Short mmCIF file of C-alpha atoms in Angstrom, two decimals:
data_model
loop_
_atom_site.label_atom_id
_atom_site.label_comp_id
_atom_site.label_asym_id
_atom_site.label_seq_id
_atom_site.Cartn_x
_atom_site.Cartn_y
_atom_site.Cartn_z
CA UNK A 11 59.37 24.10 -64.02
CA UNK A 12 60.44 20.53 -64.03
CA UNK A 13 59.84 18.92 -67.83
CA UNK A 14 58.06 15.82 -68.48
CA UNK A 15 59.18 13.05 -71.06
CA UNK A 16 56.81 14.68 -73.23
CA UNK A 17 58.35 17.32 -73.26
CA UNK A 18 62.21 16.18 -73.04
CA UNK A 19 62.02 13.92 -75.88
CA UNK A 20 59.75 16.33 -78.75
CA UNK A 21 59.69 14.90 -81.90
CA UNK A 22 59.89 16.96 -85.08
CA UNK A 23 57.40 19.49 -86.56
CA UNK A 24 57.35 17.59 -89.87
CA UNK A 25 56.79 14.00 -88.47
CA UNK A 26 53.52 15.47 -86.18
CA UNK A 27 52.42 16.97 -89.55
CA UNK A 28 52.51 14.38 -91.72
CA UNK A 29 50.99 11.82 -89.64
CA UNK A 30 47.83 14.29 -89.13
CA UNK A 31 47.70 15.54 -92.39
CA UNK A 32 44.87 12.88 -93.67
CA UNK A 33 43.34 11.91 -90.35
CA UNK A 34 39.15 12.44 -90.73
CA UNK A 35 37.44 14.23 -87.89
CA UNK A 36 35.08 11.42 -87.25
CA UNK A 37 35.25 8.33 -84.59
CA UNK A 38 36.58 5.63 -86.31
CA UNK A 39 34.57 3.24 -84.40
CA UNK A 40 31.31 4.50 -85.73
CA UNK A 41 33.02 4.70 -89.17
CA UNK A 42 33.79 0.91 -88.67
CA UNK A 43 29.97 -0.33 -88.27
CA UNK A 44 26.91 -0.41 -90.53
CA UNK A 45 23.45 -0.31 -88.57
CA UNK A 46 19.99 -0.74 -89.16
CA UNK A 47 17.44 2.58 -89.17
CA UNK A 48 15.70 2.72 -86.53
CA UNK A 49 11.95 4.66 -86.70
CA UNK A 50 11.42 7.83 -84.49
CA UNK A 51 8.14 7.86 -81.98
CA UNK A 52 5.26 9.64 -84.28
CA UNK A 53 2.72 7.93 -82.34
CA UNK A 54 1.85 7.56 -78.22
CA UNK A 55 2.83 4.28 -76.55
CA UNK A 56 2.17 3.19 -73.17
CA UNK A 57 5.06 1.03 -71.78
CA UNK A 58 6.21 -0.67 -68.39
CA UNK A 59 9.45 0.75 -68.74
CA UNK A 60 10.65 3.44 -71.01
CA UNK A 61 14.10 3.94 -71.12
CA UNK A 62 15.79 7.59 -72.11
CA UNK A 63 19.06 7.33 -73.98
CA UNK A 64 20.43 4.53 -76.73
CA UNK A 65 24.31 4.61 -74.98
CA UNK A 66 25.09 1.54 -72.70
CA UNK A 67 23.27 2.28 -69.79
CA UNK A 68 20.16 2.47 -72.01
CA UNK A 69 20.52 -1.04 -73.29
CA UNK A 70 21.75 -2.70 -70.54
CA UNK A 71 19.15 -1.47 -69.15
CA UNK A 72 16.74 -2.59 -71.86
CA UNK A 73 18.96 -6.35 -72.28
CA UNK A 74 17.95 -6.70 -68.09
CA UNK A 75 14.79 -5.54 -67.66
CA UNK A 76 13.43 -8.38 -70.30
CA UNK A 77 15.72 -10.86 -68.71
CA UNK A 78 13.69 -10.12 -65.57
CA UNK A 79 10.59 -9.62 -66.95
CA UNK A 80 10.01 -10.91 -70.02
CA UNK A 81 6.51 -10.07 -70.60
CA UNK A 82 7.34 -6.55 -69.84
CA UNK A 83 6.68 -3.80 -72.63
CA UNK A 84 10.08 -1.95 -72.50
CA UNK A 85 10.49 1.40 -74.90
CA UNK A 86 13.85 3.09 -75.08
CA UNK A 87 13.81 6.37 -76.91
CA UNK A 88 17.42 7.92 -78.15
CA UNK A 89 18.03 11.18 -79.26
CA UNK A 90 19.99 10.10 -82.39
CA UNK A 91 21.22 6.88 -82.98
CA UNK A 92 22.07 4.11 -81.07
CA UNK A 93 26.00 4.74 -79.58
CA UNK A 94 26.51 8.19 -81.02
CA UNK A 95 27.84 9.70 -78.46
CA UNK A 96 30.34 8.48 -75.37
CA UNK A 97 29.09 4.42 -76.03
CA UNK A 98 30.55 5.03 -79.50
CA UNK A 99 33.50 7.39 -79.33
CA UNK A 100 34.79 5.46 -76.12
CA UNK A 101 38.70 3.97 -75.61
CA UNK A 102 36.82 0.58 -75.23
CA UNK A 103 38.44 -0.32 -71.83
CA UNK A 104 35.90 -2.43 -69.61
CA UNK A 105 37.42 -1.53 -66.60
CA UNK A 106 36.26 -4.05 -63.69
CA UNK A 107 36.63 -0.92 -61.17
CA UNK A 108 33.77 0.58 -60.38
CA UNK A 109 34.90 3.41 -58.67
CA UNK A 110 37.45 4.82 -61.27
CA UNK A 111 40.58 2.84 -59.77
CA UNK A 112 40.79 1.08 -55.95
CA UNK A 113 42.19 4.31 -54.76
CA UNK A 114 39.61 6.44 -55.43
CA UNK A 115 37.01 4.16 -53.66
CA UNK A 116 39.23 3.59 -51.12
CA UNK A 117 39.51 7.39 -50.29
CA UNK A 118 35.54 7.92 -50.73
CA UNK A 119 34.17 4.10 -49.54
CA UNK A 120 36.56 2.56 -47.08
CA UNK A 121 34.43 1.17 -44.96
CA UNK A 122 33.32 -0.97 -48.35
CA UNK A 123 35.95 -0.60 -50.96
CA UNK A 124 37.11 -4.50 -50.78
CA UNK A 125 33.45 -5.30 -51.54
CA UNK A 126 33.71 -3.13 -54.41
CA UNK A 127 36.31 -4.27 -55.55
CA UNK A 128 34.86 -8.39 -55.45
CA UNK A 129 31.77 -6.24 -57.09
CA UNK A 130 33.27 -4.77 -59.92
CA UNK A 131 34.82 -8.15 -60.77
CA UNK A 132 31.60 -10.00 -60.54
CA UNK A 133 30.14 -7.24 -62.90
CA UNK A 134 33.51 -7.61 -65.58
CA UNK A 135 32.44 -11.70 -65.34
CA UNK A 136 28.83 -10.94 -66.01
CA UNK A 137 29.37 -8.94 -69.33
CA UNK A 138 32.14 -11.27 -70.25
CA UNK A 139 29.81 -13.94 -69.82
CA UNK A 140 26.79 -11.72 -71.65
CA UNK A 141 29.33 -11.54 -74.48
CA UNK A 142 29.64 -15.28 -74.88
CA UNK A 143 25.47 -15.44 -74.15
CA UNK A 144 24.32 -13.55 -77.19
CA UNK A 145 27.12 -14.14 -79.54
CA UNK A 146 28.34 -10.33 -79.06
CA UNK A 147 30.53 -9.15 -82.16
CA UNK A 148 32.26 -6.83 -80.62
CA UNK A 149 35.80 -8.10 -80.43
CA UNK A 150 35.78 -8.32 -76.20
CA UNK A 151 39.39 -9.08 -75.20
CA UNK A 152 40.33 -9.62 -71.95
CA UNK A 153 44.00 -9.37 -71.92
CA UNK A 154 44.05 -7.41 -68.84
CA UNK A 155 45.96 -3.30 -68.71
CA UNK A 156 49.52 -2.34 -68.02
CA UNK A 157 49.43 0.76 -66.06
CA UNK A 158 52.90 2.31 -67.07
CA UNK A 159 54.99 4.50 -65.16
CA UNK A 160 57.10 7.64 -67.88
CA UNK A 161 58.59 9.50 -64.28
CA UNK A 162 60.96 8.26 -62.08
CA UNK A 163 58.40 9.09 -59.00
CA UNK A 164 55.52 7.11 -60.79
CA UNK A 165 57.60 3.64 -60.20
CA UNK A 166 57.69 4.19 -56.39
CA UNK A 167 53.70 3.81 -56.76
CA UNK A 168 53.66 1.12 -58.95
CA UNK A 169 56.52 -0.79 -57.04
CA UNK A 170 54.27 -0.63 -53.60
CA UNK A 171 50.94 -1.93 -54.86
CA UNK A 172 50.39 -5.38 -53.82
CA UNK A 173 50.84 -8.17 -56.32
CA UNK A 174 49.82 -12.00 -56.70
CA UNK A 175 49.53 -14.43 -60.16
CA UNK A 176 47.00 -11.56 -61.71
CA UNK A 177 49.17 -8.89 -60.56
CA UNK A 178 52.79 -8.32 -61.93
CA UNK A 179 55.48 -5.67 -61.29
CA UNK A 180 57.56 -5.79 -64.29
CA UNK A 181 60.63 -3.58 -64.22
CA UNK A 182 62.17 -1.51 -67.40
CA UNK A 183 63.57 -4.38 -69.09
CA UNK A 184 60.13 -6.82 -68.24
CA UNK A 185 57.90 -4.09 -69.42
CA UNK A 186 60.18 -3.16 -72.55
CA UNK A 187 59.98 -7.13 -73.22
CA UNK A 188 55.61 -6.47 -73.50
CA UNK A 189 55.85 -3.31 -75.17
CA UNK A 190 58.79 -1.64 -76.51
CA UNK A 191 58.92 2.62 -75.57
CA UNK A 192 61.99 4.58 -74.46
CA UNK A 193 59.58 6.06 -71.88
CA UNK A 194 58.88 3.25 -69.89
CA UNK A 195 60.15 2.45 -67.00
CA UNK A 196 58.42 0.53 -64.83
CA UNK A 197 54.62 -1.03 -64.83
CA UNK A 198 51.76 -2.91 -63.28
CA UNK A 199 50.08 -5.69 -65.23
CA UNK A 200 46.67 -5.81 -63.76
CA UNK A 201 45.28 -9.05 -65.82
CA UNK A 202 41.79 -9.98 -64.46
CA UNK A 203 41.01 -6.71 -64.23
CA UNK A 204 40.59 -5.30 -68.03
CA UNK A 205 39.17 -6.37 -71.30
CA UNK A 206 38.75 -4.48 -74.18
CA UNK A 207 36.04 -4.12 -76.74
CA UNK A 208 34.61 -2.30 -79.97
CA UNK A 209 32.75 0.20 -78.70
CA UNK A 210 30.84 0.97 -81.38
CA UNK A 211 29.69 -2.78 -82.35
CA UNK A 212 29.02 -3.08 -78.19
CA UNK A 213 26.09 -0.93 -78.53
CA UNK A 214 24.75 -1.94 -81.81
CA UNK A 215 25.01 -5.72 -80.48
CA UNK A 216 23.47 -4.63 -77.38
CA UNK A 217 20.50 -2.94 -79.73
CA UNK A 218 20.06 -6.00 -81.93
CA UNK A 219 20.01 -8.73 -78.08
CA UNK A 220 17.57 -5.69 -76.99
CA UNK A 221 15.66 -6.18 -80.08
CA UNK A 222 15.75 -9.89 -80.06
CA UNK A 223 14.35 -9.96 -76.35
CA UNK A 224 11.26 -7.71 -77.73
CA UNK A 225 12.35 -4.04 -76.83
CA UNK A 226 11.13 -1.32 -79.06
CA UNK A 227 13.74 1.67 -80.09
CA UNK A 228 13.21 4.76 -81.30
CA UNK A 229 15.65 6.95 -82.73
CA UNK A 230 15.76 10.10 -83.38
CA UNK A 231 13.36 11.04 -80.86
CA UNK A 232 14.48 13.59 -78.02
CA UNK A 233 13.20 13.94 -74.90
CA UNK A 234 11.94 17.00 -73.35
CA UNK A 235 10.70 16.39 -70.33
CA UNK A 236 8.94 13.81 -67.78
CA UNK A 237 5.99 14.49 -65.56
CA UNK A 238 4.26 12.97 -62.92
CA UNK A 239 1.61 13.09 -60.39
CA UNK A 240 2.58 13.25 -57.26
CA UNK A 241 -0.47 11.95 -56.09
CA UNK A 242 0.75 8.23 -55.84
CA UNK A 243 3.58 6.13 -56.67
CA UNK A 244 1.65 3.70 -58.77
CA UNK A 245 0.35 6.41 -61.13
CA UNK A 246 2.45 6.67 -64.76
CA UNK A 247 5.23 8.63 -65.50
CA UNK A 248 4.54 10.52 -69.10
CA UNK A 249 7.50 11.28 -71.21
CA UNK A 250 7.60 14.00 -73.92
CA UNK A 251 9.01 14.05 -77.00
CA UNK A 252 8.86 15.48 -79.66
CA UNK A 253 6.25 14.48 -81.71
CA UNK A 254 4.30 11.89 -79.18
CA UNK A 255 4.21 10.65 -75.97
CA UNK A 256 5.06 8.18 -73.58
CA UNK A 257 2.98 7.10 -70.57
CA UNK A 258 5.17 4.22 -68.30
CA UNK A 259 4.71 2.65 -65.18
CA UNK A 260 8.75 3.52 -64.95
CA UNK A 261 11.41 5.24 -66.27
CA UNK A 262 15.16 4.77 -66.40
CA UNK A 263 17.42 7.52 -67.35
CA UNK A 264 20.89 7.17 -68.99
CA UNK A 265 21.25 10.53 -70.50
CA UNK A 266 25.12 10.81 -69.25
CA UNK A 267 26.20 14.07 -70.28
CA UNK A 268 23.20 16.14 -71.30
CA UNK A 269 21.49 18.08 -68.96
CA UNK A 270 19.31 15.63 -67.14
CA UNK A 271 15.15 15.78 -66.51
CA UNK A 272 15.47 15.71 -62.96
CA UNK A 273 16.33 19.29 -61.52
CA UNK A 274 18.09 17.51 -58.55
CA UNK A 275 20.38 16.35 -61.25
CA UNK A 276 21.56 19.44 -63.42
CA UNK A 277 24.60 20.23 -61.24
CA UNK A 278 25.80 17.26 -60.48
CA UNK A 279 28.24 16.60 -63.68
CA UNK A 280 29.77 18.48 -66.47
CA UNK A 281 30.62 17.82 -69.66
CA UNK A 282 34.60 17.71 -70.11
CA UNK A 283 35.94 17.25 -73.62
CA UNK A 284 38.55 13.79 -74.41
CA UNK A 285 39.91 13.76 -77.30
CA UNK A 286 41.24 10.93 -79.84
CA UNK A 287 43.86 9.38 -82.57
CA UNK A 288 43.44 6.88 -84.47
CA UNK A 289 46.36 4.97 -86.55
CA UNK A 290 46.48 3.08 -90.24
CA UNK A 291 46.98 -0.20 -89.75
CA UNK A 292 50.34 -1.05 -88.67
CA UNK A 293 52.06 -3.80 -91.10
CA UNK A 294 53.68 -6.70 -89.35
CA UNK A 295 57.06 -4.88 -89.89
CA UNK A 296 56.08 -1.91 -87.43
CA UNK A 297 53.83 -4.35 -85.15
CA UNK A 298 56.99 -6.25 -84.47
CA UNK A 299 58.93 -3.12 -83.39
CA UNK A 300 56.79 -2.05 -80.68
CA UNK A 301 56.34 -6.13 -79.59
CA UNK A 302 52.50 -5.29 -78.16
CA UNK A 303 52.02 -9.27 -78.30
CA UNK A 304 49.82 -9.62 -75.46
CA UNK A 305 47.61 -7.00 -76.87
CA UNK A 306 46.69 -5.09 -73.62
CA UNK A 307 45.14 -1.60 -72.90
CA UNK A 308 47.47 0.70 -71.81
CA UNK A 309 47.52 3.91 -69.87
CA UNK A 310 50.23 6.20 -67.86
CA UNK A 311 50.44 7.02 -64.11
CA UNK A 312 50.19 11.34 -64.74
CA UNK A 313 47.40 13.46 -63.75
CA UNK A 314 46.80 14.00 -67.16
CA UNK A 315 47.49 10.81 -68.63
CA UNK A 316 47.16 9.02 -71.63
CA UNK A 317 45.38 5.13 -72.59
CA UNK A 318 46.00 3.34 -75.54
CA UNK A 319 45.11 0.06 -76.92
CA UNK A 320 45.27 -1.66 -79.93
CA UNK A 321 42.10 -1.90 -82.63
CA UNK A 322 41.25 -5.81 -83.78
CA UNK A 323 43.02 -4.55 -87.64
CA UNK A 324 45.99 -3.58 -85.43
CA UNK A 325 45.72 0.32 -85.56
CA UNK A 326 46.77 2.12 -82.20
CA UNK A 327 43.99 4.54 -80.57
CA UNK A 328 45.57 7.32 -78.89
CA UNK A 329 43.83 9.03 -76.46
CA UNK A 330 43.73 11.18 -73.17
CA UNK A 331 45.84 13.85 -71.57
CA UNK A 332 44.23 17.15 -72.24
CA UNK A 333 40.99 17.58 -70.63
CA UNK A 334 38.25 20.70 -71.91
CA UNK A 335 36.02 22.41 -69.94
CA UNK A 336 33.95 24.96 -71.50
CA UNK A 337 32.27 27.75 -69.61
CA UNK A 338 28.46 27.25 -69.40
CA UNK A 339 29.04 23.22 -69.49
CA UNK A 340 27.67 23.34 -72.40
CA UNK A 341 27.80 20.73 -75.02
CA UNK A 342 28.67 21.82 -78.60
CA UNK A 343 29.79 19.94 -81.75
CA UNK A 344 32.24 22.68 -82.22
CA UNK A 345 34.18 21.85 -79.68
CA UNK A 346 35.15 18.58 -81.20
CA UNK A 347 37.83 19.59 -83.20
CA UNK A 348 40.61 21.13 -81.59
CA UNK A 349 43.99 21.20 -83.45
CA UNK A 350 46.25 22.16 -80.64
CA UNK A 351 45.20 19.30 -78.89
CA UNK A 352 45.52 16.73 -81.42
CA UNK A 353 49.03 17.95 -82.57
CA UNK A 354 50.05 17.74 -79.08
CA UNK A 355 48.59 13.94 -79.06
CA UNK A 356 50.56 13.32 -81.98
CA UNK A 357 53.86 14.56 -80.21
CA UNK A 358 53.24 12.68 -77.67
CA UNK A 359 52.52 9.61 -79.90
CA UNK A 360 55.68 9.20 -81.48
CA UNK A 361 57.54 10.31 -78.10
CA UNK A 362 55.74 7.03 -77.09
CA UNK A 363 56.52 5.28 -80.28
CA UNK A 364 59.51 7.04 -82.12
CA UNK A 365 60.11 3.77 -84.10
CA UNK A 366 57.01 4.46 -85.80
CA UNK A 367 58.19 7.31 -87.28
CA UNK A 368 56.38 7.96 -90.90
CA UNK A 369 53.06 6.16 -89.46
CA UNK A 370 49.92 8.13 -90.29
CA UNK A 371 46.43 8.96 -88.27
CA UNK A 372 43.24 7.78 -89.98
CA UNK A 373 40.49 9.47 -87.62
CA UNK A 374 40.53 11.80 -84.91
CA UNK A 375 37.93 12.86 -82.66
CA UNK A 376 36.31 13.93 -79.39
CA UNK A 377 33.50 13.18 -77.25
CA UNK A 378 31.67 14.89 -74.07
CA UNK A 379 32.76 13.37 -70.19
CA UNK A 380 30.19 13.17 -67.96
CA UNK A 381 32.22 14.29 -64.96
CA UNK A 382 31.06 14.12 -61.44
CA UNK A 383 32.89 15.18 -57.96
CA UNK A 384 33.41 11.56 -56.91
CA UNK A 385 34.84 10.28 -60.17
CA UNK A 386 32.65 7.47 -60.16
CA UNK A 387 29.03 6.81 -61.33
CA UNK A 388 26.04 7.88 -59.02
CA UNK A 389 22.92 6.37 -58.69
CA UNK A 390 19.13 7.34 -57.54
CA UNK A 391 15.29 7.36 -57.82
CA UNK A 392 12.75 10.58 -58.34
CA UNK A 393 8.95 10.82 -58.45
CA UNK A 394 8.49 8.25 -55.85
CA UNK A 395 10.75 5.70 -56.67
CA UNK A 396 9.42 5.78 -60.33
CA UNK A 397 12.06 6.89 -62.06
CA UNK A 398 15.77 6.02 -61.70
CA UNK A 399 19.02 7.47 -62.53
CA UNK A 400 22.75 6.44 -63.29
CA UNK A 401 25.76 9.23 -63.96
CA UNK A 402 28.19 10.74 -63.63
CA UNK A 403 30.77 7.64 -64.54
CA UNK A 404 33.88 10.49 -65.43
CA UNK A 405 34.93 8.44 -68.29
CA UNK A 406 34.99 4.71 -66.60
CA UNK A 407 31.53 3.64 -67.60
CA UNK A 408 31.94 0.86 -70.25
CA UNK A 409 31.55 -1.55 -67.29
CA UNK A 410 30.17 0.85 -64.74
CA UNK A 411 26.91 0.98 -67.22
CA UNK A 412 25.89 -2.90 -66.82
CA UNK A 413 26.33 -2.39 -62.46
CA UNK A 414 24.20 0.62 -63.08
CA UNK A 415 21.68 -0.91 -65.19
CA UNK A 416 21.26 -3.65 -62.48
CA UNK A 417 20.87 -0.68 -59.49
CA UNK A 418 18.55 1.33 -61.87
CA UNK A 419 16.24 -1.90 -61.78
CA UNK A 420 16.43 -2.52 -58.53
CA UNK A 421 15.20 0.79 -57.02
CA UNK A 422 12.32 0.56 -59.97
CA UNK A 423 11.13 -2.77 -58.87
CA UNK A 424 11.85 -1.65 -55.08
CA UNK A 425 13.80 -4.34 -54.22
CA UNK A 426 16.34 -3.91 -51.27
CA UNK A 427 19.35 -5.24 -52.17
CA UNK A 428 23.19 -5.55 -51.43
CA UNK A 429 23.31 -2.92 -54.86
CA UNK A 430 21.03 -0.83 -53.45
CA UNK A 431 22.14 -0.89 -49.78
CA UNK A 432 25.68 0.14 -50.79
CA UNK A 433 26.91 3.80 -49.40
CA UNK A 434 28.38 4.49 -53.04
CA UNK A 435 24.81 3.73 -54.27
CA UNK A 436 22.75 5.66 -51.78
CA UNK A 437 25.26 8.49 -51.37
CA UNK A 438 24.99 11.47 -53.53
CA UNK A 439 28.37 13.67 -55.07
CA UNK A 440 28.70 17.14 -53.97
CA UNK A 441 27.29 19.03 -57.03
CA UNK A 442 29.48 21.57 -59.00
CA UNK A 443 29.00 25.27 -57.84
CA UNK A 444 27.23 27.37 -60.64
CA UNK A 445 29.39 30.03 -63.26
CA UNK A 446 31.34 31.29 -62.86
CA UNK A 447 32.67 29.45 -59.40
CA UNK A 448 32.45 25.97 -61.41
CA UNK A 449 35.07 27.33 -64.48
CA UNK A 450 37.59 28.84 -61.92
CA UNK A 451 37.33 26.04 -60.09
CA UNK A 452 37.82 23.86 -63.13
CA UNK A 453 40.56 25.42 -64.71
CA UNK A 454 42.59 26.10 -61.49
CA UNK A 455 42.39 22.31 -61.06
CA UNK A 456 43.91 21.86 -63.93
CA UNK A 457 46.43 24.21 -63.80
CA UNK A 458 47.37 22.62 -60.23
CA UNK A 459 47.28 18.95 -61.82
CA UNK A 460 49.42 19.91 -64.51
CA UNK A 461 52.18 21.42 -61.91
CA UNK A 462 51.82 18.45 -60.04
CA UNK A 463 52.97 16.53 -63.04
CA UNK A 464 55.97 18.64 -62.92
CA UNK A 465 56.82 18.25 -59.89
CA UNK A 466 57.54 14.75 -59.34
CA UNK A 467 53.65 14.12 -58.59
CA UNK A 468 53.95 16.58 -55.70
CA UNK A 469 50.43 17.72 -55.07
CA UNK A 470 49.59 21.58 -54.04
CA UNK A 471 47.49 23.24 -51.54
CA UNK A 472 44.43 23.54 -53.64
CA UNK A 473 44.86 19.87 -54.45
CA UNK A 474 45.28 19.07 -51.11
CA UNK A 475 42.15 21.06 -49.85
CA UNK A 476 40.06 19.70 -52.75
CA UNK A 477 41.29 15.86 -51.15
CA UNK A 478 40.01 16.64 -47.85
CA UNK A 479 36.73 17.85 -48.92
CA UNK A 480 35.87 15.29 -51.36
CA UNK A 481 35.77 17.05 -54.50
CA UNK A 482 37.91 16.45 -57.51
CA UNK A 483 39.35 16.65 -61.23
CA UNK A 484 41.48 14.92 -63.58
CA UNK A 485 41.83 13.69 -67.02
#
């Protein structure tokens, strides 16, 4: 088997080791914020809208529904805290695409994939405009992505995507000149298309405009179920916690990666494991050999490929490549810390970045995928058309989230419109098989995406049978 770069250009035992030897097993972004406590529900509420889950499709969710109606009683009840989980542990890419990259869509949507694109745009505008609205400390960028090509075969792809003023080709020297690596060779700068943010302060800014706008959170407070008559679309929706109660007119779900209330739902993701590095600040010394002055995200053309970005103190998030899928789909703290993976992120750091050499890792950690079939969010209403639904975003969602907060209250206020009327909006994925078809299935996919990154890109006959019937898996 062919090697990669990865695995050509190895750096040494002792450099991996040293750079992990004092990184924390926590997300840094969460480290790098203070908020407020937040009560848990003790007593019952009624509400117009109660909202399950504190992560960004939760408060966007909250932030629009009191733009619409202001009057509105709006609850949003979150299992822990605020951003925990995926909103807090993210890359912080705010990736216009909703559709997890124009090729995807185009494969799935053709018929409506330019719309999508103008779409996912408009949405990238809205939040960038939201951030300038509310005064949103959360360090939004928008220096646009360089998607990089490490293997001869990926510069074919870049070199035959269309460009124009927000769309540059820049060959080994051009992208060497933006940021220096031995492993580059070629890449796209996409630079409308990206921004980057805090992830962490994004939801806890989000909380505090939700907050502001006269939304009630609750913390700490776990749902267990929702029930409903199904006697009559106007009657209330009660959701159960707990220790109380909450009786809405409506109910919006962003519970991403944990098994969902609706049964409809509960095969229709699973949880696959990402996992993280975080630098030390790098001095101005080791900023200026790596260049980096346009500050944009970064990511690689593999399978399993890897995105990077800079922090606002100038550490260097590392992140991506191996993907973990754990029989059951369950979703388990312990899974969080997995050495192999993080030395092997390390390697493949300083094959990246061998002028860094001697550079250490504050943090690392990991954080649940919701992954679904299509790669890109899905949307829907229950009970009626009173409760709605948005997952499934396979690790694209920081932007996806505010679109899907908009469709969410659109099919609870039963308004037809051009969100709602979209086939990527009405159409459903095709839902994961059950154990223990889904972990074959899984793992074979990864074993086949992993050859295929060995092999010039070449993809094999599962691949190739998984393409034609719509399903898929990657990183």
């Amino acid at each position: 088997m062919a090697q990669t770069v990865f695995e050509r250009s190895r750096p040494s035992a002792r450099i991996v080791e040293h750079a992990l030897s004092a990184a924390v097993q926590r997300p840094f972004w969460i480290d790098d914020i203070t908020q407020p406590r937040r009560h848990r529900l003790d007593a019952p509420v009624s509400a117009d809208l109660a909202i399950v889950g504190g992560g960004y499709s939760g408060l966007w969710t909250a932030v629009l529904a009191k733009r619409r109606h202001p009057d509105a009683r709006v609850v949003l009840l979150e299992a822990k805290t605020v951003g925990w989980a995926a909103s807090g542990r993210n890359g912080g890419f705010v990736e216009a695409s909703l559709t997890h990259g124009d090729d995807n869509g185009r494969s799935r949507f053709p018929s409506e994939i330019d719309r999508l694109i103008e779409l996912g745009l408009e949405n990238l505008d809205e939040i960038e405009r939201a951030v300038d609205e509310y005064a949103l400390e959360c360090d939004f960028e928008r220096n646009g992505a360089l998607s990089l090509a490490v293997e001869p075969y990926q510069v074919d792809a870049l070199r035959a995507a269309t460009t124009d003023e927000h769309t540059v080709f820049l060959d080994t020297d051009a992208v060497r000149r933006q940021v220096d690596s031995p492993t580059y060779l070629a890449a796209l700068w996409e630079k409308r298309t990206s921004a980057l943010v805090h992830p962490a302060r994004l939801a806890a800014e989000l909380a505090r405009v939700a907050e502001e706008l006269g939304v009630e959170i609750f913390e700490n407070t776990p749902v267990r179920s929702i029930s409903s008559s199904s006697g009559s679309p106007t009657a209330p929706v009660t959701v159960v916690t707990d220790n109380a109660r909450v009786t809405a007119r409506r109910v919006a779900l962003g519970t991403n990666v944990f098994p969902s209330l609706l049964r409809r739902n509960r095969l229709a993701t699973v949880p696959v494991y990402d996992y993280v590095l975080m630098t030390e600040p790098l001095s101005d010394e080791q900023l200026r050999s790596i260049g980096w002055a346009n500050r944009q995200g970064l990511g690689d053309g593999a399978n399993q490929f890897h995105y990077y970005r800079l922090s606002h103190d100038n550490r260097i998030l590392f992140g991506g490549y191996d993907a973990i899928y754990h029989y059951g789909a369950r979703v388990r703290p312990s899974y969080e810390d997995r050495p192999e993976t993080f030395r092997r992120l390390a390697e493949h750091f300083f094959t990246t970045f061998p002028q860094l050499e001697g550079l250490r890792f504050s943090h690392r950690w990991a954080g649940a995928i919701d992954t679904c079939t299509r790669f890109c969010a899905f949307y829907g209403a229950a009970r009626q058309g009173r409760v709605a639904y948005a997952a499934g975003y396979t690790g694209l969602g920081v932007a996806a989230t505010h679109f899907a907060a908009n469709v969410m209250l659109d099919l609870l206020d039963g308004e037809v419109t051009e969100r709602t009327s979209l086939e990527m909006v009405r159409r459903r994925p095709l839902p994961f098989p059950p154990e223990p078809v889904a972990s074959l299935g899984i793992q074979t996919t990864r074993w086949s995406l992993d050859r295929a990154d060995h092999h010039g890109g070449r993809r094999n006959g599962i691949l190739k049978a998984l393409d034609a019937v719509g399903l898929g898996f990657d990183s």
